Amino acid sequence: MLLLLWELLLPTKTAMAINRIKTYFTKSVHIAPLAVFRIAFGLLMLASIIRFIGKGWVYDMYIKPKVFFSYYGFEWVKPFGETGMYALFILMALAALCITVGFFYRLSSILFFLTFTYVELIDKTNYLNHYYFISIVSLLMIFLPAHRYFSIDSWRKQAIQVSHIPNYFLLIIKMQVFIVYFFAGIAKINSDWLVEAMPLKIWLPAHSEMPLIGKYLTKEWVAYAFSWFGCIYDILIPFFLFSERTIKPAYFFVIIFHLATSLFFNIGMFPYVMICLTTIFFSEKFHIWLINFLRQLLKLNMLPVTESVYQPDTLQVKLLKWLMVVHFSVQLALPFRYLFYDENLFWTEQGFRFSWRVMLMEKAGTAFFYVRDKHSGKEIEISNCDFLTPMQEKMMATQPDMLIQYAHLLKKEYEKNGLKDAEVLAESYVTLNGKPSALIVDKSTVLSHEVDNFKPKRWILPMPKNH
Amino acid sequence: MKKSFIYYVLLMGTISLCFHCKKKETDGDEEIGTFDKSAMLSNYANQVITPNFVRSKQALDSFALAYTDFLQTKNTVNLITARQRFIRAYSAFQYISSFEFGPSENEFIRASFNTYPCDTSQIKANISTGNYDLNLVANLDAKGFPAIDYLLFGKSQSDATIVSLFDSNAQATNRSAYISNCLNEMQTKLNTVINSWNNSYKGTFVASTGSEIGSSLGMIVNQLNYELDALKNAKIGIPAGKKSMGVVLPEKCEAYYAQNYSVQLAKQCLQNLENVYLGRSITGSDGLGLDDYLDALKAQHTSGTLNNAIKNQFSIAKSKLGLIQEPLSNTVSTDVQAIDAAYVEIVKLLVLLKTDAPSVMGIIITYQDGDGD
């Protein structure tokens, strides 16, 4: 995409270029890649949900915790209790299944987006860029005609079946994948990653016991090689995926890269999600072949699809166009919002989330909280485990917005129990990328007086020089 | 299109090449963390963990013998001997409490042996009915060392009175049996743990050389921190009123009824943590431990290595803890300064062991599973 824009900047052929872009966006392409994408996405989500429930994480993350760290503006999102949460996950799984087979596709994609996103919004402790990616893709899928081919919907209602769609439907997904890789890549252009090879210099030697490759993981140059390769890979791979000439070697690298990440890091289903979903960049020939293969495998008797191009009516096209302009503008702008804050991004994490900053830092902390009686000056040291799960405590200790949220929660809790004018203070020691731990907040700030909003959090202690 | 791809690749390639050459010149072929983790785990299993369990079991058996003597001849001399052996067993326990994984975790050693303060009314009720099941969760704070502490020492009672409670008192038989039952449970559990380690678990433990949640290294470090946290809170902070607006709670001291031993037990707990950190055996020989691993990882702190910072902090914390007078249940009111001084140093040690060390080792301090980003 950026390359097309690049050509647009050449003064001679501006008009032609605009035309070329228009043609590129609207030309008819086969729908098979989109249908395969739908099936792959549905199956991956179904597997992820089953894995999530099977690991007991519904209980660990949404039933066991006594409190939840909500997102700004989404304080109304609350868990539904044990039965409710399991029902929600089962509903989500059903929606994923329906997406896979293309049964009531529009409804099930809306349902999947809502249930998945609702769950993610309950507690920012569980924020992962991967989950954010899934939320966005499922949102985009609502607007795609992915059920108009090789689906139960199109089998029941032959009239909606089409063989071709305008290219922009595929481009929506492709651009989103492009953004994920590209921003993950430019986020790696920082001195810790490139000059210090951090945090890989910590994470790779931790696997020195691995057979065959283990002995290389302790070499410093390997950490540098991985860091630089990761950065260059993330920045370049979306360009290579876009070009038919380079897609094959590019996909080879996609597989190598994601299998390596799944080997070294505890990142669950995400590598497989990316390996499967990037097939959308493959030629339509591949996807048509794949669908025919599936058709024979499942012994499905379906009427041959007559050549037809799906053409949404003008109002729909207009609406979609503006929705996507808004969506992608937001996508392009959000990762840069950190520029509004002057302190170190990794230390303060102001503007860190929703920016595809993946696996960028090794951060850990220990937080001590104190509730002080404003009148007597006497204080209690809090046992965080009385209120938080280990995961919540771990996340809270290093993330300033969560420190404030926890302070308010403690204030409320103690005032409910009769302590008037409770003041909550904290000391949290944080280590970032292997540097000595230092206080991110100390007792000179009454944390319960601070408000969590988008303004710079002035109470965050500066990152020490040696960090 | 094609051109710009090539430019991009060339540009990035050149940058990375220059960079690597430059790096090579200055640093040479640096190694980080070349370290024989399975040798370290083997040291922990063979020289640290198993011998401490065996010694703890021996101390417990020796107390059991003295207690049997006391039951046969109920006099103050035998009571005092039994008490001494009891304290020795309680002390030896401080050296196994930090190994609450694998077999110990299965047997709930920490909670079954040392949930304090004990629930004296629950103990009295159990003794009076003579009908109880020590396995019940409700009896967690009515058994183990704290329950025996209460029964052998009593609260402001003369030695003669205590002897009479086991001798002429109406519930003497039930009371005598209660301690025996507590002891039996502990001996059985320790036997199970030792057998497990000697049979299959040692192999499992040494073979688990990763750093992930549930790996041997992960469990050692997590339990080290759990125990240090218990030292900070349960052994000192809570009695000193850190969680009660400065209102001291002397009755929450460990070995409250024995008096005079709470600080000693705390010191032994800290000593054990240092032994674990260093990989030091019960004979005092320093084998491969976390200290060596941190050095292999070239972990640095503000001045010097992280390992030196931690070792230094251990010695400061130990010396400050040593300045607290027994009985702790009095000192919490009489010498707040000494307590606070020790407390502050223990907190510093906790930060180093819970934040800095695991972070450079790539270990997650959490008892919960989940995906990362």
CSV table of C-alpha atoms in Angstrom, one decimal, chain B residues 6-369:
chain,number,residue,atom,x,y,z
B,6,ILE,CA,15.8,-3.8,-2.9
B,7,TYR,CA,16.7,-0.5,-1.5
B,8,TYR,CA,15.0,-1.3,1.7
B,9,VAL,CA,16.8,-4.6,2.1
B,10,LEU,CA,20.1,-3.1,1.2
B,11,LEU,CA,19.7,-0.3,3.6
B,12,MET,CA,18.7,-2.4,6.5
B,13,GLY,CA,21.3,-5.0,5.7
B,14,THR,CA,24.1,-2.4,5.6
B,15,ILE,CA,23.0,-0.9,8.9
B,16,SER,CA,22.9,-4.3,10.6
B,17,LEU,CA,26.2,-5.4,9.0
B,18,CYS,CA,28.0,-2.2,10.1
B,19,PHE,CA,26.5,-2.6,13.5
B,20,HIS,CA,27.6,-6.2,13.9
B,21,CYS,CA,31.2,-5.5,12.8
B,22,LYS,CA,31.4,-2.7,15.3
B,23,LYS,CA,30.0,-4.9,18.0
B,24,LYS,CA,32.4,-7.7,17.2
B,25,GLU,CA,35.4,-5.4,17.5
B,26,THR,CA,34.5,-4.2,20.9
B,27,ASP,CA,32.9,-7.2,22.6
B,28,GLY,CA,34.4,-10.2,20.9
B,29,ASP,CA,32.4,-13.4,21.1
B,30,GLU,CA,30.6,-12.7,24.4
B,31,GLU,CA,28.9,-15.5,26.3
B,32,ILE,CA,25.9,-14.9,28.5
B,33,GLY,CA,24.6,-17.5,30.9
B,34,THR,CA,26.7,-20.5,29.9
B,35,PHE,CA,25.9,-22.5,32.9
B,36,ASP,CA,25.2,-26.1,33.8
B,37,LYS,CA,21.7,-25.8,35.1
B,38,SER,CA,21.2,-29.5,35.7
B,39,ALA,CA,24.4,-29.6,37.8
B,40,MET,CA,22.9,-26.8,39.9
B,41,LEU,CA,19.6,-28.7,40.2
B,42,SER,CA,21.5,-31.8,41.1
B,43,ASN,CA,23.4,-29.9,43.8
B,44,TYR,CA,20.1,-28.6,45.2
B,45,ALA,CA,18.5,-32.0,45.1
B,46,ASN,CA,21.4,-34.0,46.5
B,47,GLN,CA,23.3,-31.6,48.8
B,48,VAL,CA,20.6,-29.1,49.9
B,49,ILE,CA,17.0,-30.3,49.7
B,50,THR,CA,17.1,-34.0,50.5
B,51,PRO,CA,19.7,-33.8,53.4
B,52,ASN,CA,17.7,-31.0,55.0
B,53,PHE,CA,14.5,-33.1,54.8
B,54,VAL,CA,16.4,-36.0,56.4
B,55,ARG,CA,17.8,-33.8,59.1
B,56,SER,CA,14.3,-32.4,59.8
B,57,LYS,CA,12.9,-35.9,60.0
B,58,GLN,CA,15.6,-37.0,62.4
B,59,ALA,CA,15.0,-33.9,64.6
B,60,LEU,CA,11.3,-34.8,64.6
B,61,ASP,CA,12.0,-38.4,65.5
B,62,SER,CA,14.2,-37.4,68.3
B,63,PHE,CA,11.5,-35.2,69.7
B,64,ALA,CA,9.1,-38.1,69.4
B,65,LEU,CA,11.4,-40.2,71.5
B,66,ALA,CA,11.7,-37.6,74.1
B,67,TYR,CA,8.0,-37.1,74.2
B,68,THR,CA,7.4,-40.9,74.6
B,69,ASP,CA,9.9,-40.8,77.5
B,70,PHE,CA,7.9,-37.9,79.0
B,71,LEU,CA,4.6,-39.8,78.6
B,72,GLN,CA,6.2,-42.8,80.4
B,73,THR,CA,7.6,-40.8,83.2
B,74,LYS,CA,5.7,-37.6,83.6
B,75,ASN,CA,8.0,-35.1,85.4
B,76,THR,CA,9.4,-31.7,84.8
B,77,VAL,CA,12.8,-33.0,83.8
B,78,ASN,CA,11.4,-35.0,81.0
B,79,LEU,CA,9.1,-32.2,80.0
B,80,ILE,CA,12.0,-29.9,79.7
B,81,THR,CA,14.0,-32.4,77.6
B,82,ALA,CA,10.9,-32.9,75.3
B,83,ARG,CA,10.6,-29.1,74.9
B,84,GLN,CA,14.3,-28.7,74.0
B,85,ARG,CA,13.9,-31.4,71.3
B,86,PHE,CA,10.7,-29.8,70.2
B,87,ILE,CA,12.5,-26.5,69.6
B,88,ARG,CA,15.2,-28.4,67.7
B,89,ALA,CA,12.7,-30.0,65.4
B,90,TYR,CA,10.9,-26.6,64.9
B,91,SER,CA,14.3,-25.1,64.0
B,92,ALA,CA,15.1,-27.9,61.6
B,93,PHE,CA,11.8,-27.3,59.9
B,94,GLN,CA,12.8,-23.8,59.0
B,95,TYR,CA,15.4,-25.4,56.7
B,96,ILE,CA,12.7,-27.3,54.7
B,97,SER,CA,9.9,-24.8,54.7
B,98,SER,CA,11.1,-23.2,51.5
B,99,PHE,CA,10.9,-26.4,49.4
B,100,GLU,CA,7.1,-26.4,49.1
B,101,PHE,CA,7.0,-28.0,45.6
B,102,GLY,CA,6.7,-31.5,44.2
B,103,PRO,CA,6.3,-34.0,47.1
B,104,SER,CA,6.1,-31.2,49.8
B,105,GLU,CA,3.4,-29.5,47.9
B,106,ASN,CA,1.5,-32.7,47.5
B,107,GLU,CA,1.7,-33.2,51.3
B,108,PHE,CA,0.9,-29.6,52.2
B,109,ILE,CA,4.0,-29.6,54.4
B,110,ARG,CA,4.1,-25.8,55.1
B,111,ALA,CA,0.4,-25.4,56.0
B,112,SER,CA,0.2,-28.7,57.9
B,113,PHE,CA,3.3,-28.1,60.0
B,114,ASN,CA,3.3,-24.4,60.6
B,115,THR,CA,0.0,-22.5,60.4
B,116,TYR,CA,0.2,-20.0,63.2
B,117,PRO,CA,-1.1,-18.6,65.5
B,118,CYS,CA,-2.8,-21.8,66.4
B,119,ASP,CA,-6.5,-21.8,67.3
B,120,THR,CA,-6.4,-22.7,71.0
B,121,SER,CA,-10.2,-23.1,71.4
B,122,GLN,CA,-10.2,-25.5,68.5
B,123,ILE,CA,-7.4,-27.5,70.1
B,124,LYS,CA,-9.2,-27.6,73.4
B,125,ALA,CA,-12.4,-28.7,71.8
B,126,ASN,CA,-10.7,-31.5,69.9
B,127,ILE,CA,-9.0,-32.7,73.1
B,128,SER,CA,-12.2,-32.6,75.1
B,129,THR,CA,-14.2,-34.6,72.6
B,130,GLY,CA,-11.3,-36.8,71.6
B,131,ASN,CA,-13.0,-37.0,68.3
B,132,TYR,CA,-11.3,-35.1,65.5
B,133,ASP,CA,-9.8,-35.5,62.0
B,134,LEU,CA,-6.5,-33.7,61.7
B,135,ASN,CA,-6.8,-33.9,57.9
B,136,LEU,CA,-9.7,-31.5,57.9
B,137,VAL,CA,-9.1,-27.9,56.7
B,138,ALA,CA,-10.7,-26.7,59.9
B,139,ASN,CA,-7.9,-28.3,61.9
B,140,LEU,CA,-5.1,-26.6,59.9
B,141,ASP,CA,-4.5,-24.2,62.8
B,142,ALA,CA,-5.0,-26.8,65.4
B,143,LYS,CA,-2.0,-29.1,64.6
B,144,GLY,CA,1.6,-29.1,63.7
B,145,PHE,CA,4.3,-27.2,65.6
B,146,PRO,CA,2.1,-24.4,66.8
B,147,ALA,CA,-0.4,-26.7,68.4
B,148,ILE,CA,2.4,-28.7,70.2
B,149,ASP,CA,4.0,-25.4,71.2
B,150,TYR,CA,0.8,-24.4,72.9
B,151,LEU,CA,0.3,-27.8,74.6
B,152,LEU,CA,3.9,-28.2,75.8
B,153,PHE,CA,4.5,-24.7,77.1
B,154,GLY,CA,1.0,-23.3,78.0
B,155,LYS,CA,0.3,-19.7,78.8
B,156,SER,CA,1.8,-18.5,82.1
B,157,GLN,CA,1.6,-21.9,83.7
B,158,SER,CA,4.3,-23.4,85.9
B,159,ASP,CA,6.1,-26.5,84.6
B,160,ALA,CA,4.4,-28.6,87.3
B,161,THR,CA,1.0,-27.4,86.2
B,162,ILE,CA,1.8,-28.5,82.6
B,163,VAL,CA,3.0,-31.9,83.8
B,164,SER,CA,-0.2,-32.3,85.7
B,165,LEU,CA,-2.3,-31.5,82.6
B,166,PHE,CA,-0.7,-34.6,81.0
B,167,ASP,CA,-0.8,-36.6,84.2
B,168,SER,CA,-3.7,-36.1,86.6
B,169,ASN,CA,-6.0,-33.9,84.6
B,170,ALA,CA,-9.3,-35.4,83.5
B,171,GLN,CA,-8.3,-34.9,79.9
B,172,ALA,CA,-4.7,-36.1,80.4
B,173,THR,CA,-5.1,-39.1,78.1
B,174,ASN,CA,-6.7,-37.2,75.3
B,175,ARG,CA,-4.1,-34.4,75.6
B,176,SER,CA,-1.2,-36.9,75.5
B,177,ALA,CA,-2.7,-38.6,72.5
B,178,TYR,CA,-3.3,-35.3,70.7
B,179,ILE,CA,0.4,-34.4,70.6
B,180,SER,CA,1.2,-38.0,69.5
B,181,ASN,CA,-1.4,-37.7,66.7
B,182,CYS,CA,0.1,-34.4,65.5
B,183,LEU,CA,3.5,-35.9,65.6
B,184,ASN,CA,2.4,-39.0,63.8
B,185,GLU,CA,0.9,-37.0,61.0
B,186,MET,CA,4.1,-35.0,60.6
B,187,GLN,CA,6.4,-38.0,60.7
B,188,THR,CA,4.3,-39.8,58.1
B,189,LYS,CA,4.2,-36.8,55.8
B,190,LEU,CA,8.0,-36.2,56.0
B,191,ASN,CA,8.5,-39.9,55.3
B,192,THR,CA,6.4,-39.7,52.2
B,193,VAL,CA,8.3,-36.6,51.1
B,194,ILE,CA,11.7,-38.1,51.6
B,195,ASN,CA,10.7,-41.3,49.9
B,196,SER,CA,9.4,-39.4,46.9
B,197,TRP,CA,12.6,-37.4,46.6
B,198,ASN,CA,14.7,-40.5,46.8
B,199,ASN,CA,12.6,-42.5,44.4
B,200,SER,CA,11.3,-40.7,41.3
B,201,TYR,CA,11.1,-37.0,42.1
B,202,LYS,CA,14.8,-36.3,42.2
B,203,GLY,CA,15.1,-37.3,38.6
B,204,THR,CA,12.2,-35.3,37.5
B,205,PHE,CA,13.5,-32.3,39.4
B,206,VAL,CA,17.0,-32.4,37.9
B,207,ALA,CA,15.7,-33.0,34.4
B,208,SER,CA,13.4,-30.0,34.5
B,209,THR,CA,16.1,-27.5,33.4
B,210,GLY,CA,13.9,-24.9,31.8
B,211,SER,CA,12.9,-21.5,33.2
B,212,GLU,CA,9.2,-21.6,32.6
B,213,ILE,CA,6.4,-21.7,35.2
B,214,GLY,CA,6.6,-25.0,36.9
B,215,SER,CA,10.3,-25.6,36.1
B,216,SER,CA,12.5,-26.6,38.9
B,217,LEU,CA,14.4,-23.3,38.8
B,218,GLY,CA,11.1,-21.4,38.7
B,219,MET,CA,9.8,-23.3,41.7
B,220,ILE,CA,13.0,-22.8,43.8
B,221,VAL,CA,12.9,-19.0,43.1
B,222,ASN,CA,9.2,-18.7,43.7
B,223,GLN,CA,9.3,-20.6,47.0
B,224,LEU,CA,12.4,-18.7,48.1
B,225,ASN,CA,10.4,-15.5,47.7
B,226,TYR,CA,7.3,-17.0,49.3
B,227,GLU,CA,9.3,-17.9,52.3
B,228,LEU,CA,11.0,-14.5,52.5
B,229,ASP,CA,7.6,-12.9,52.3
B,230,ALA,CA,6.5,-15.1,55.2
B,231,LEU,CA,9.5,-14.0,57.1
B,232,LYS,CA,8.7,-10.4,56.5
B,233,ASN,CA,5.0,-10.6,57.2
B,234,ALA,CA,4.1,-13.6,59.4
B,235,LYS,CA,7.2,-13.8,61.5
B,236,ILE,CA,7.9,-10.1,62.0
B,237,GLY,CA,5.5,-7.7,60.3
B,238,ILE,CA,2.2,-8.9,61.6
B,239,PRO,CA,3.3,-9.2,65.3
B,240,ALA,CA,4.9,-5.8,65.0
B,241,GLY,CA,1.6,-4.3,63.9
B,242,LYS,CA,2.6,-3.5,60.3
B,243,LYS,CA,-0.9,-4.7,59.2
B,244,SER,CA,-2.8,-3.3,62.1
B,245,MET,CA,-2.1,0.4,62.2
B,246,GLY,CA,0.8,-0.1,64.6
B,247,VAL,CA,-1.3,-2.1,67.1
B,248,VAL,CA,1.1,-4.8,68.1
B,249,LEU,CA,-0.1,-8.4,68.0
B,250,PRO,CA,2.4,-10.4,70.2
B,251,GLU,CA,0.2,-13.5,70.2
B,252,LYS,CA,0.8,-13.8,66.5
B,253,CYS,CA,4.4,-14.6,67.0
B,254,GLU,CA,5.8,-17.9,65.8
B,255,ALA,CA,6.4,-20.3,68.8
B,256,TYR,CA,4.5,-17.7,70.9
B,257,TYR,CA,4.1,-20.1,73.9
B,258,ALA,CA,7.7,-21.3,74.0
B,259,GLN,CA,8.7,-17.6,74.1
B,260,ASN,CA,12.4,-16.8,73.6
B,261,TYR,CA,12.5,-18.6,70.2
B,262,SER,CA,10.6,-16.5,67.7
B,263,VAL,CA,13.7,-14.5,66.7
B,264,GLN,CA,15.8,-17.6,66.6
B,265,LEU,CA,13.4,-19.3,64.2
B,266,ALA,CA,13.3,-16.2,62.0
B,267,LYS,CA,17.1,-16.1,61.9
B,268,GLN,CA,17.1,-19.8,60.9
B,269,CYS,CA,14.6,-19.1,58.2
B,270,LEU,CA,16.8,-16.4,56.8
B,271,GLN,CA,19.8,-18.6,57.1
B,272,ASN,CA,18.1,-21.3,55.1
B,273,LEU,CA,17.2,-18.8,52.4
B,274,GLU,CA,20.8,-17.7,52.1
B,275,ASN,CA,21.8,-21.4,52.0
B,276,VAL,CA,19.3,-21.9,49.2
B,277,TYR,CA,20.5,-18.9,47.3
B,278,LEU,CA,24.1,-20.0,47.5
B,279,GLY,CA,23.4,-23.6,47.0
B,280,ARG,CA,25.1,-24.3,50.3
B,281,SER,CA,24.8,-27.9,51.7
B,282,ILE,CA,24.1,-28.7,55.4
B,283,THR,CA,27.8,-29.4,55.9
B,284,GLY,CA,28.4,-25.8,54.8
B,285,SER,CA,30.1,-26.5,51.4
B,286,ASP,CA,29.1,-24.0,48.7
B,287,GLY,CA,27.9,-25.8,45.6
B,288,LEU,CA,26.3,-24.5,42.4
B,289,GLY,CA,23.4,-22.2,43.2
B,290,LEU,CA,21.5,-19.1,42.1
B,291,ASP,CA,24.5,-17.0,43.0
B,292,ASP,CA,26.6,-18.8,40.4
B,293,TYR,CA,23.8,-18.6,37.8
B,294,LEU,CA,23.4,-14.8,38.3
B,295,ASP,CA,27.2,-14.4,37.8
B,296,ALA,CA,27.1,-16.5,34.7
B,297,LEU,CA,24.3,-14.3,33.4
B,298,LYS,CA,26.6,-11.3,34.1
B,299,ALA,CA,23.8,-9.6,36.0
B,300,GLN,CA,24.8,-6.2,37.3
B,301,HIS,CA,23.4,-3.9,39.9
B,302,THR,CA,23.9,-0.3,40.7
B,303,SER,CA,27.5,-0.9,41.8
B,304,GLY,CA,29.1,-4.3,41.1
B,305,THR,CA,27.3,-7.5,40.4
B,306,LEU,CA,23.7,-8.3,41.3
B,307,ASN,CA,25.1,-11.4,43.1
B,308,ASN,CA,27.3,-9.2,45.4
B,309,ALA,CA,24.4,-6.9,46.0
B,310,ILE,CA,22.2,-9.8,47.1
B,311,LYS,CA,24.9,-11.5,49.2
B,312,ASN,CA,25.6,-8.1,50.9
B,313,GLN,CA,21.9,-7.6,51.6
B,314,PHE,CA,21.7,-11.1,53.1
B,315,SER,CA,24.4,-10.2,55.5
B,316,ILE,CA,22.9,-6.8,56.4
B,317,ALA,CA,19.5,-8.4,57.0
B,318,LYS,CA,21.0,-11.2,59.1
B,319,SER,CA,22.9,-8.8,61.3
B,320,LYS,CA,19.9,-6.5,61.8
B,321,LEU,CA,17.7,-9.5,62.6
B,322,GLY,CA,20.3,-10.6,65.1
B,323,LEU,CA,19.9,-7.3,67.0
B,324,ILE,CA,16.2,-8.1,67.9
B,325,GLN,CA,15.9,-9.3,71.5
B,326,GLU,CA,13.9,-12.4,72.6
B,327,PRO,CA,11.1,-12.7,73.3
B,328,LEU,CA,9.8,-11.1,70.2
B,329,SER,CA,6.4,-10.9,71.7
B,330,ASN,CA,7.9,-8.3,74.1
B,331,THR,CA,10.3,-6.6,71.8
B,332,VAL,CA,7.5,-5.6,69.3
B,333,SER,CA,6.4,-3.2,72.0
B,334,THR,CA,9.7,-2.3,73.7
B,335,ASP,CA,12.2,-1.9,70.8
B,336,VAL,CA,10.3,-0.8,67.7
B,337,GLN,CA,13.5,0.6,66.2
B,338,ALA,CA,15.3,-2.7,66.2
B,339,ILE,CA,12.3,-4.3,64.5
B,340,ASP,CA,11.9,-1.6,61.9
B,341,ALA,CA,15.6,-1.7,61.1
B,342,ALA,CA,15.5,-5.4,60.4
B,343,TYR,CA,12.2,-5.1,58.6
B,344,VAL,CA,13.6,-2.4,56.1
B,345,GLU,CA,16.6,-4.6,55.3
B,346,ILE,CA,14.4,-7.7,54.7
B,347,VAL,CA,12.2,-5.6,52.4
B,348,LYS,CA,15.3,-4.6,50.4
B,349,LEU,CA,16.4,-8.2,50.2
B,350,LEU,CA,12.9,-9.1,49.0
B,351,VAL,CA,13.0,-6.6,46.2
B,352,LEU,CA,16.3,-7.9,45.0
B,353,LEU,CA,15.2,-11.6,45.1
B,354,LYS,CA,11.7,-11.0,43.8
B,355,THR,CA,12.2,-8.4,41.2
B,356,ASP,CA,15.9,-8.1,40.0
B,357,ALA,CA,17.0,-11.7,40.2
B,358,PRO,CA,14.0,-13.4,38.5
B,359,SER,CA,13.9,-10.7,35.8
B,360,VAL,CA,17.5,-11.4,34.6
B,361,MET,CA,16.9,-15.1,34.9
B,362,GLY,CA,13.8,-14.9,32.8
B,363,ILE,CA,11.7,-16.4,35.5
B,364,ILE,CA,8.1,-15.3,36.2
B,365,ILE,CA,7.2,-14.7,39.8
B,366,THR,CA,3.6,-15.9,39.8
B,367,TYR,CA,1.8,-19.0,40.8
B,368,GLN,CA,-0.5,-18.6,37.9
B,369,ASP,CA,-0.4,-19.8,34.3
